[in-house]
Short mmCIF file of C-alpha atoms in Angstrom, two decimals:
data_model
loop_
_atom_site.label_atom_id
_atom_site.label_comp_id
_atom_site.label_asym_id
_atom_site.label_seq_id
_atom_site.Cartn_x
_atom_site.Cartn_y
_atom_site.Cartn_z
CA UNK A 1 92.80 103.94 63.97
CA UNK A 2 93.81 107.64 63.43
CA UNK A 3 92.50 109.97 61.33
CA UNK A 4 94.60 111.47 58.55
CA UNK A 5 95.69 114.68 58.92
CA UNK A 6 93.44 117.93 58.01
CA UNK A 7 95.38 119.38 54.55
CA UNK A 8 95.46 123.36 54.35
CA UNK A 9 96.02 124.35 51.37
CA UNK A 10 98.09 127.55 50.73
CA UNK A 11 96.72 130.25 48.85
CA UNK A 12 98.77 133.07 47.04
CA UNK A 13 98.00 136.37 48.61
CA UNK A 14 96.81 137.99 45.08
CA UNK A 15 93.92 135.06 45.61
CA UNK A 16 92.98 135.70 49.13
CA UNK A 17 89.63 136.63 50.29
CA UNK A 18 89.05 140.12 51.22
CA UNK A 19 91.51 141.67 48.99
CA UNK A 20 90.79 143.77 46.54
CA UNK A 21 90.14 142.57 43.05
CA UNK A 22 92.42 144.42 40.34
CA UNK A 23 90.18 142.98 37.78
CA UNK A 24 87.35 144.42 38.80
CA UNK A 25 88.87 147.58 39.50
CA UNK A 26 90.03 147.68 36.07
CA UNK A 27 86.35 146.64 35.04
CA UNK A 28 84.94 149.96 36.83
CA UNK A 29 87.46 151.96 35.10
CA UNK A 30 86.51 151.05 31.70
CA UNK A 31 82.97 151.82 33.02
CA UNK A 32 84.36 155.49 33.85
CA UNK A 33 85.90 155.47 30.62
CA UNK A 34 83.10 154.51 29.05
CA UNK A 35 80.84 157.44 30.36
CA UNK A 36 83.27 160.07 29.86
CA UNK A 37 83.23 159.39 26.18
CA UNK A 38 79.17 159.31 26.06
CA UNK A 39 79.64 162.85 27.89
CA UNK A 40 81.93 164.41 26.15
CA UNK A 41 82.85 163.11 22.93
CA UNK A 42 81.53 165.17 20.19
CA UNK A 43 78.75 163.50 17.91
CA UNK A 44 79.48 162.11 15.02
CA UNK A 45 77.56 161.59 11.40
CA UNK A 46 75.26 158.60 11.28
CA UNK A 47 76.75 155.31 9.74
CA UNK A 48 80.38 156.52 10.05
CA UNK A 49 82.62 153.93 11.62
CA UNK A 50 83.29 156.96 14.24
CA UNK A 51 79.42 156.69 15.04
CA UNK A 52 79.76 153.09 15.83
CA UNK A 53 82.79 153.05 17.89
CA UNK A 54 80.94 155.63 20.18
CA UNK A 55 77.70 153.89 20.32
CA UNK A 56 79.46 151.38 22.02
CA UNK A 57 79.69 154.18 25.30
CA UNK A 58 75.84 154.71 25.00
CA UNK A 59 74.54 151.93 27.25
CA UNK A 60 77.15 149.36 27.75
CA UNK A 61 79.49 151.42 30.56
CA UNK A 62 76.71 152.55 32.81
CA UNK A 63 75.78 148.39 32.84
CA UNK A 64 78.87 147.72 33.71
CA UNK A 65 79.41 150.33 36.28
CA UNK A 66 76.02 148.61 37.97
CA UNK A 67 77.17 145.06 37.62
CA UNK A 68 80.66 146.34 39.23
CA UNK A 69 78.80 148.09 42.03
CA UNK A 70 76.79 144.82 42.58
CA UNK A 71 80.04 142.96 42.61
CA UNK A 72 81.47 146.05 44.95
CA UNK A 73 78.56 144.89 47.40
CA UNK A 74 79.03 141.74 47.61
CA UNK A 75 82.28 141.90 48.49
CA UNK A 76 81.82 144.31 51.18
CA UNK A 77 79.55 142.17 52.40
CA UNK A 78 81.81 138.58 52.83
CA UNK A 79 82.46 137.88 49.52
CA UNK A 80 81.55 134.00 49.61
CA UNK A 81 81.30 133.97 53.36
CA UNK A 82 79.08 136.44 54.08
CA UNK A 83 79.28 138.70 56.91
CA UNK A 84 78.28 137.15 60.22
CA UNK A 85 74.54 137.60 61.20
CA UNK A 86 74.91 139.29 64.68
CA UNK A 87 76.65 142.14 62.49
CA UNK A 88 74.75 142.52 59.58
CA UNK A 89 72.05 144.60 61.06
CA UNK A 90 75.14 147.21 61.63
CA UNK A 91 76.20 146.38 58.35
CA UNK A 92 73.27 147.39 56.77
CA UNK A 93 73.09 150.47 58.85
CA UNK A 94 75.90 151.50 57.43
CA UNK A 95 75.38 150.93 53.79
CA UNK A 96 72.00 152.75 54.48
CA UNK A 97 74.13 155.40 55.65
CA UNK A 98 75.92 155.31 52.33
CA UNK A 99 73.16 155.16 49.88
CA UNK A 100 71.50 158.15 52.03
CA UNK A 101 74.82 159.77 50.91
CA UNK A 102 75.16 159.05 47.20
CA UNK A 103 71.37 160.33 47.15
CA UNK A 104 72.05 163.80 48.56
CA UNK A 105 75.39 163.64 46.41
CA UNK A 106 73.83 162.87 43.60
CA UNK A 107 71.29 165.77 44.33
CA UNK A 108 73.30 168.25 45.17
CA UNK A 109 75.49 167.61 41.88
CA UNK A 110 72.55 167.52 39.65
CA UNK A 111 70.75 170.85 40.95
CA UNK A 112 73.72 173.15 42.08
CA UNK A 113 76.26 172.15 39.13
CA UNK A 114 73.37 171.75 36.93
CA UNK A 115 75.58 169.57 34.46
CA UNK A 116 73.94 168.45 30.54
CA UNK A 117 74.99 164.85 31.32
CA UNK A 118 72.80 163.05 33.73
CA UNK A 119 73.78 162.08 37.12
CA UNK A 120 73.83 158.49 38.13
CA UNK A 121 74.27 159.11 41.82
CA UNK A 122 71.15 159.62 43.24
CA UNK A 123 69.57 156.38 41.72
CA UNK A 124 72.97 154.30 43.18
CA UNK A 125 71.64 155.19 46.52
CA UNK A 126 67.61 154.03 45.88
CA UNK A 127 68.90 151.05 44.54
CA UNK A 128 71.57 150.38 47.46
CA UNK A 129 68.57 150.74 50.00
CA UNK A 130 66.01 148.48 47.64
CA UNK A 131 68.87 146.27 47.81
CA UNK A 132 69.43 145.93 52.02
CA UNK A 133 67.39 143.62 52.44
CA UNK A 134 68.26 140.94 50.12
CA UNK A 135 71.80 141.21 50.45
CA UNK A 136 72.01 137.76 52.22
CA UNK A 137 70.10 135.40 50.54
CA UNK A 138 71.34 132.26 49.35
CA UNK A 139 73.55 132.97 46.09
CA UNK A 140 71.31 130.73 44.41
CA UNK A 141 68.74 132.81 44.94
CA UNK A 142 70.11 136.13 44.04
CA UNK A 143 71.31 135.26 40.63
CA UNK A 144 67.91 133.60 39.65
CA UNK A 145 66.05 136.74 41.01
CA UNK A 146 68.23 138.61 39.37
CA UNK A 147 68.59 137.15 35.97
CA UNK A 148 65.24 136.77 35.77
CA UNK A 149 64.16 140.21 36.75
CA UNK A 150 66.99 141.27 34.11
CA UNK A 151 65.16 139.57 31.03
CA UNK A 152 61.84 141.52 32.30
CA UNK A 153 62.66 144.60 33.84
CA UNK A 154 64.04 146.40 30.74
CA UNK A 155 61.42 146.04 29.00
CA UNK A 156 58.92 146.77 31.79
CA UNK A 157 60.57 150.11 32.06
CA UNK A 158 60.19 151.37 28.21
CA UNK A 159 56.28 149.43 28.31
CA UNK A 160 55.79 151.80 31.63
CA UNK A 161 57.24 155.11 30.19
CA UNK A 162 54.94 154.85 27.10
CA UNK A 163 51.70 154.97 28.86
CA UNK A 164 49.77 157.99 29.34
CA UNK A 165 49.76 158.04 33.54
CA UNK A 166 53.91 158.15 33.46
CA UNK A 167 54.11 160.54 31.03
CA UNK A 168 52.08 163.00 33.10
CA UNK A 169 53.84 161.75 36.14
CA UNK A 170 56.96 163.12 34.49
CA UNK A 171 55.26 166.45 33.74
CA UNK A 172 53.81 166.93 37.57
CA UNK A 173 55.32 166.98 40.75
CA UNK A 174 56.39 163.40 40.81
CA UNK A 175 58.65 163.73 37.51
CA UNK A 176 61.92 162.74 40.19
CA UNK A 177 60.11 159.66 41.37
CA UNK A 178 59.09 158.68 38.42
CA UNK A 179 62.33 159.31 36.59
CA UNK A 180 64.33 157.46 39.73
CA UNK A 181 62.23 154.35 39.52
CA UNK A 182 60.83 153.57 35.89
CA UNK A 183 61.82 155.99 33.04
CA UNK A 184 64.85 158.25 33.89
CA UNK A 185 67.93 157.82 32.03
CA UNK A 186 69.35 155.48 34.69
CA UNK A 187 65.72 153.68 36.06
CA UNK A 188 66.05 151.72 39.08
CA UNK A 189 63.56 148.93 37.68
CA UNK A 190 67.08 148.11 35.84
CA UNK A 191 70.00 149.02 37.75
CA UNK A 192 68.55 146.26 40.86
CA UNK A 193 68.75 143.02 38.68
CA UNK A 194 71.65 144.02 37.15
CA UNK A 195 73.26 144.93 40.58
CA UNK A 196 71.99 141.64 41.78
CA UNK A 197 73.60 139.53 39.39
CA UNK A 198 76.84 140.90 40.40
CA UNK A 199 75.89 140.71 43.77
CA UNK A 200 75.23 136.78 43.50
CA UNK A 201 78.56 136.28 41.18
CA UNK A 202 80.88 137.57 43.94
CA UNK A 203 78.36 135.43 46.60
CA UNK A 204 79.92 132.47 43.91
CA UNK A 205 83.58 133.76 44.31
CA UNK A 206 85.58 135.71 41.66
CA UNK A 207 88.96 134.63 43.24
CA UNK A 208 87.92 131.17 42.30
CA UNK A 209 89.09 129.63 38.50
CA UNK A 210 86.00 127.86 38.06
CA UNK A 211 83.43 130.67 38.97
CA UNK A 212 85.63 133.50 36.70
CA UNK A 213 85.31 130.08 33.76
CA UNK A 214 81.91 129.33 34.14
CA UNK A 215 80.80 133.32 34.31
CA UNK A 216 82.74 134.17 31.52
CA UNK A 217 81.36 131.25 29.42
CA UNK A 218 77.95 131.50 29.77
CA UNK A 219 78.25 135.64 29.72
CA UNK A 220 79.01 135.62 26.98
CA UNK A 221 76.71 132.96 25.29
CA UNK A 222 74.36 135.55 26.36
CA UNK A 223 75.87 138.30 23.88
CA UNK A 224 74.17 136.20 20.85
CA UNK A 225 70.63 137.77 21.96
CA UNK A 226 72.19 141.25 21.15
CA UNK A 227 71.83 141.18 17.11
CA UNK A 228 67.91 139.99 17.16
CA UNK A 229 67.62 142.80 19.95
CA UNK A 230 69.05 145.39 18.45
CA UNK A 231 66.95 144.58 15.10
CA UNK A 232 63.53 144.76 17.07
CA UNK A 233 64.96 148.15 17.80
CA UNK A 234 65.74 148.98 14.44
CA UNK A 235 62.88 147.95 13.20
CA UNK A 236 60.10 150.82 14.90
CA UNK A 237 57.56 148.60 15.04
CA UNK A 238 56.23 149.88 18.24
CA UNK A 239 56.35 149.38 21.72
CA UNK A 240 55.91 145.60 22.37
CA UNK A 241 58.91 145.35 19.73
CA UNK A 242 60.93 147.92 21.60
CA UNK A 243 60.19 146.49 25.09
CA UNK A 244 61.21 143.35 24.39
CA UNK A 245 64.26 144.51 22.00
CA UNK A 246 65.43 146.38 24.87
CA UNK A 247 65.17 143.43 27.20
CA UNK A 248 67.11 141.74 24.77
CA UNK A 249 69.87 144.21 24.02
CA UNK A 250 70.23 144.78 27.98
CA UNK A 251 71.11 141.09 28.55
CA UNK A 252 73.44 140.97 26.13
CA UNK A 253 75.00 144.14 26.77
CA UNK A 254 75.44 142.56 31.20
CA UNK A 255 76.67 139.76 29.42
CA UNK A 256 79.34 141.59 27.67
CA UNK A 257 80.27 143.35 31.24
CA UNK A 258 80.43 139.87 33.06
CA UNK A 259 82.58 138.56 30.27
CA UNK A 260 84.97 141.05 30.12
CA UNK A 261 84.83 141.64 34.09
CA UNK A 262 85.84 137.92 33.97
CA UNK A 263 88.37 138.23 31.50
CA UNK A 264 90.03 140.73 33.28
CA UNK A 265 89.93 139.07 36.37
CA UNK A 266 91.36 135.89 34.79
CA UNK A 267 94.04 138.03 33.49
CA UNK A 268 95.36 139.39 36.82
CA UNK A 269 95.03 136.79 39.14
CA UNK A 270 94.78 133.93 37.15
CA UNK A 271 98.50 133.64 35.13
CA UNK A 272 101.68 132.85 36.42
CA UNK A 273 103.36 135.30 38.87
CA UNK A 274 105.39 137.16 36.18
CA UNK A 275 102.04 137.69 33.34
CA UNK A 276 99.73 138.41 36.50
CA UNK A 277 101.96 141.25 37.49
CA UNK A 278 102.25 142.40 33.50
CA UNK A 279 98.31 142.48 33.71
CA UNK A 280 98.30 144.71 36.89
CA UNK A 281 100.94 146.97 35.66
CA UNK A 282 99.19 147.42 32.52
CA UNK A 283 95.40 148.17 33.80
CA UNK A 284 97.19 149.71 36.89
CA UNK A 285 95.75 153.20 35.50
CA UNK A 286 91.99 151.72 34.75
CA UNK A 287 92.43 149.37 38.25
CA UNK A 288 93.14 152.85 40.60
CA UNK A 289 90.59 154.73 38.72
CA UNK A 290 87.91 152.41 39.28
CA UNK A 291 88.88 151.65 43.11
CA UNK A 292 87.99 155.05 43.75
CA UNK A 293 84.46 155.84 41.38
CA UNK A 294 82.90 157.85 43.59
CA UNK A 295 85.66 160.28 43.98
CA UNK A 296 86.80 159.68 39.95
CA UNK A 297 83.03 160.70 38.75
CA UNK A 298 82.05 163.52 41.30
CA UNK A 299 85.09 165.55 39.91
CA UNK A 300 84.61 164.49 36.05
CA UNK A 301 80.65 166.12 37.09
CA UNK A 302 82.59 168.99 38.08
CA UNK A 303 84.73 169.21 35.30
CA UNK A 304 81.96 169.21 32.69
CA UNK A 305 79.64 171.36 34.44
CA UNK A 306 82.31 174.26 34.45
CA UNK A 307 83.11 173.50 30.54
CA UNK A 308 78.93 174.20 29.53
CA UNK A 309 79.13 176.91 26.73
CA UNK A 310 76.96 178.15 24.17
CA UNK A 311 77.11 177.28 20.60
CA UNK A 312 74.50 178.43 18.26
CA UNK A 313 71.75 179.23 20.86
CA UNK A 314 72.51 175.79 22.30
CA UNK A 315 74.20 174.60 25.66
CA UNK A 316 77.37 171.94 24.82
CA UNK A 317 79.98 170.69 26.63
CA UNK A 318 81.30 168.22 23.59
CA UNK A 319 85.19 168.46 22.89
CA UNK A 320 87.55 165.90 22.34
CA UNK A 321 90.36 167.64 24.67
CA UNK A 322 88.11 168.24 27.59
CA UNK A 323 87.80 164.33 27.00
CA UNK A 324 91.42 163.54 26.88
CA UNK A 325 91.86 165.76 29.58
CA UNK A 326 89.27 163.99 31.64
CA UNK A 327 90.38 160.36 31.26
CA UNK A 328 94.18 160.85 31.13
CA UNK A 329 94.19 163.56 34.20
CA UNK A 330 91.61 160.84 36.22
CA UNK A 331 94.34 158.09 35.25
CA UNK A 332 96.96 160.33 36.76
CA UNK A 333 95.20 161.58 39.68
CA UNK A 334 94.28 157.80 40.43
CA UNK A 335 97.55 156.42 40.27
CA UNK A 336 99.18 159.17 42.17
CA UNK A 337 96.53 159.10 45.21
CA UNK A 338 96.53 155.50 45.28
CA UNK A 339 100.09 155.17 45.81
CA UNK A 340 100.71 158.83 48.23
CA UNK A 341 97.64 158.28 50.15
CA UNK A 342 95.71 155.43 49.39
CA UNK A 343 91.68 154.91 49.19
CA UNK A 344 89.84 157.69 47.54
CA UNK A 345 88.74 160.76 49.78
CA UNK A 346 85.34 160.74 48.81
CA UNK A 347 85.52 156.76 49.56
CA UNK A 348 87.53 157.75 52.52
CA UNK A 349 84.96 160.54 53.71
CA UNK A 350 81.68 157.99 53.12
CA UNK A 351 83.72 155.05 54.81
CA UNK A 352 84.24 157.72 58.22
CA UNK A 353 80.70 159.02 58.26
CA UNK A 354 79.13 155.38 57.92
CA UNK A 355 81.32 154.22 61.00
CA UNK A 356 83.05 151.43 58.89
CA UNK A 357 86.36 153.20 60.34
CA UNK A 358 85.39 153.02 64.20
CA UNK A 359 87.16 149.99 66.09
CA UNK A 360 83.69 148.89 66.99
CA UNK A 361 82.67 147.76 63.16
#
């Protein structure tokens, strides 16, 4: 008796493994977005519809940048098939290289350029190397590890940075460590499960329907936590409330990110040929920002650090046209360099000193 014939099935390019994903480009963009407002916009009065707007730049984009990066890596890394295990120990080596990078980076930017905003950098790399060696466990795995550390961890951090022995820790010699790790503006203790998560969702496959369905779905069941969060918050009532308002708050606000990262992927690769290619024209200037970050947020560092000036006794960089100038000259700058040259030079420049370029790797 034969056997019936093996079927292939034939998948679209814009769904092909390995390729980049203009959702989640578009994703990190908003994230960039997102920060340059908290930068730079210019504060506004308490309870004003202007005040809420910008709240919504205070925590939610630097989330999303992490859950993007933990997407980024997983990608990288194989995507659903991860990379084969006689080359992941050279894989790793070169991500290690990487992370050593965005740590001196992120140094360098921080204590030469001396900007107001904080730097994100240097905590990117810790968290890359924390994350090297569980970068290949079962999907299952990392998205239990990591949603559960989420709904912890948060609150863990602002528990930690109320006690006596971190507070002097922040006052001594160790203030960096202590500030990297538990109670710096962007704490590792955070940034790993929520890099995880997006780690395990592209482990699951974001060029699949059912994985973008099932991760926007539950996502954003998640955002329901946000209002009893943000009330324990409200409320002052010390820090167990706080701790565990902030764990609260910081689920719903990944939720939020995986929704709309899901959205947008759903969007442009997800339609037919003709709305798909709408979608990528449209977030085209978001989708080449974020496929170059690194590049995109060292120069907006730059940019700010050179615009410090002194009103009434008081260092400020605040001003709505050194924010329009920042997103709408990154959009331009993106697009351009995408299309004359292609991957971002500081991507570029990383990618050549890890060896990802030799013919070896």
């Amino acid at each position: 008796m034969r056997e019936a014939p093996v079927r292939h099935e034939t998948v679209p390019a814009r769904f092909a493994e390995g390729r980049r994903i203009d959702g989640v480009d578009a994703a990190r963009g908003i994230a960039l977005v997102g920060m340059f407002i908290a930068h730079l916009a210019p504060a506004a009065a308490t309870g004003t519809l202007e005040a809420t707007l910008l709240s919504v730049a205070d925590e939610r984009p630097r989330l999303l940048f992490a859950l993007a990066a933990g997407i980024g890596l997983g990608l990288l890394t194989g995507g659903v098939r991860p990379t084969d295990p006689s080359d992941r120990a050279e894989q790793r080596r070169q991500l290690a290289v990487r992370a050593a990078l965005l740590l001196l980076l992120g140094l360098l930017l921080m204590y030469v350029l001396q900007p107001l905003a904080s730097v994100i950098l240097d905590e990117y790399g810790i968290a890359f190397l924390l994350l090297l060696p569980l970068l290949f466990l079962p999907r299952s795995v990392l998205l239990g590890l990591g949603a559960g550390l989420l709904v912890i961890a948060p609150g863990l951090a602002v528990a930690l940075s109320a006690t006596d022995a971190v507070q002097d820790a922040r006052r001594g010699r160790t203030f960096l460590l202590t500030d990297w790790f538990i109670a710096g503006s962007y704490p590792v203790i955070i940034w790993v499960p929520v890099m995880l998560v997006g780690l395990a969702v592209a482990r699951y496959g974001l060029q699949r329907p059912a994985t973008v369905a099932i991760t926007g779905l539950v996502a954003l069941a998640t955002v329901v936590v946000y209002l009893p969060g943000n009330a324990l918050l409200d409320a002052g009532a010390g820090t167990a409330a706080d701790a565990l308002g902030t764990s609260l708050v910081t689920v719903a606000n990944v939720g939020a990110g995986l929704a709309l990262t899901a959205a947008l992927v759903a969007v442009t690769q997800w339609g037919t040929d003709a709305t798909t290619r709408v979608a990528r024209i449209l977030l085209s200037p978001l989708s080449a920002m974020g496929a170059m970050p690194l590049t995109i947020y060292t120069a907006h560092i730059v940019v700010i650090s050179q615009a410090i000036r002194i009103e009434g006794g008081v260092p400020d960089d605040d001003s709505w046209g050194l924010l329009a100038f920042t997103v709408l000259g990154s959009m331009a700058f993106a697009l351009a360099w995408r299309a004359w040259v292609g991957r971002g030079p500081l991507e570029a420049l990383f990618r050549w000193i890890s060896g990802r370029d030799r013919p070896a790797a």
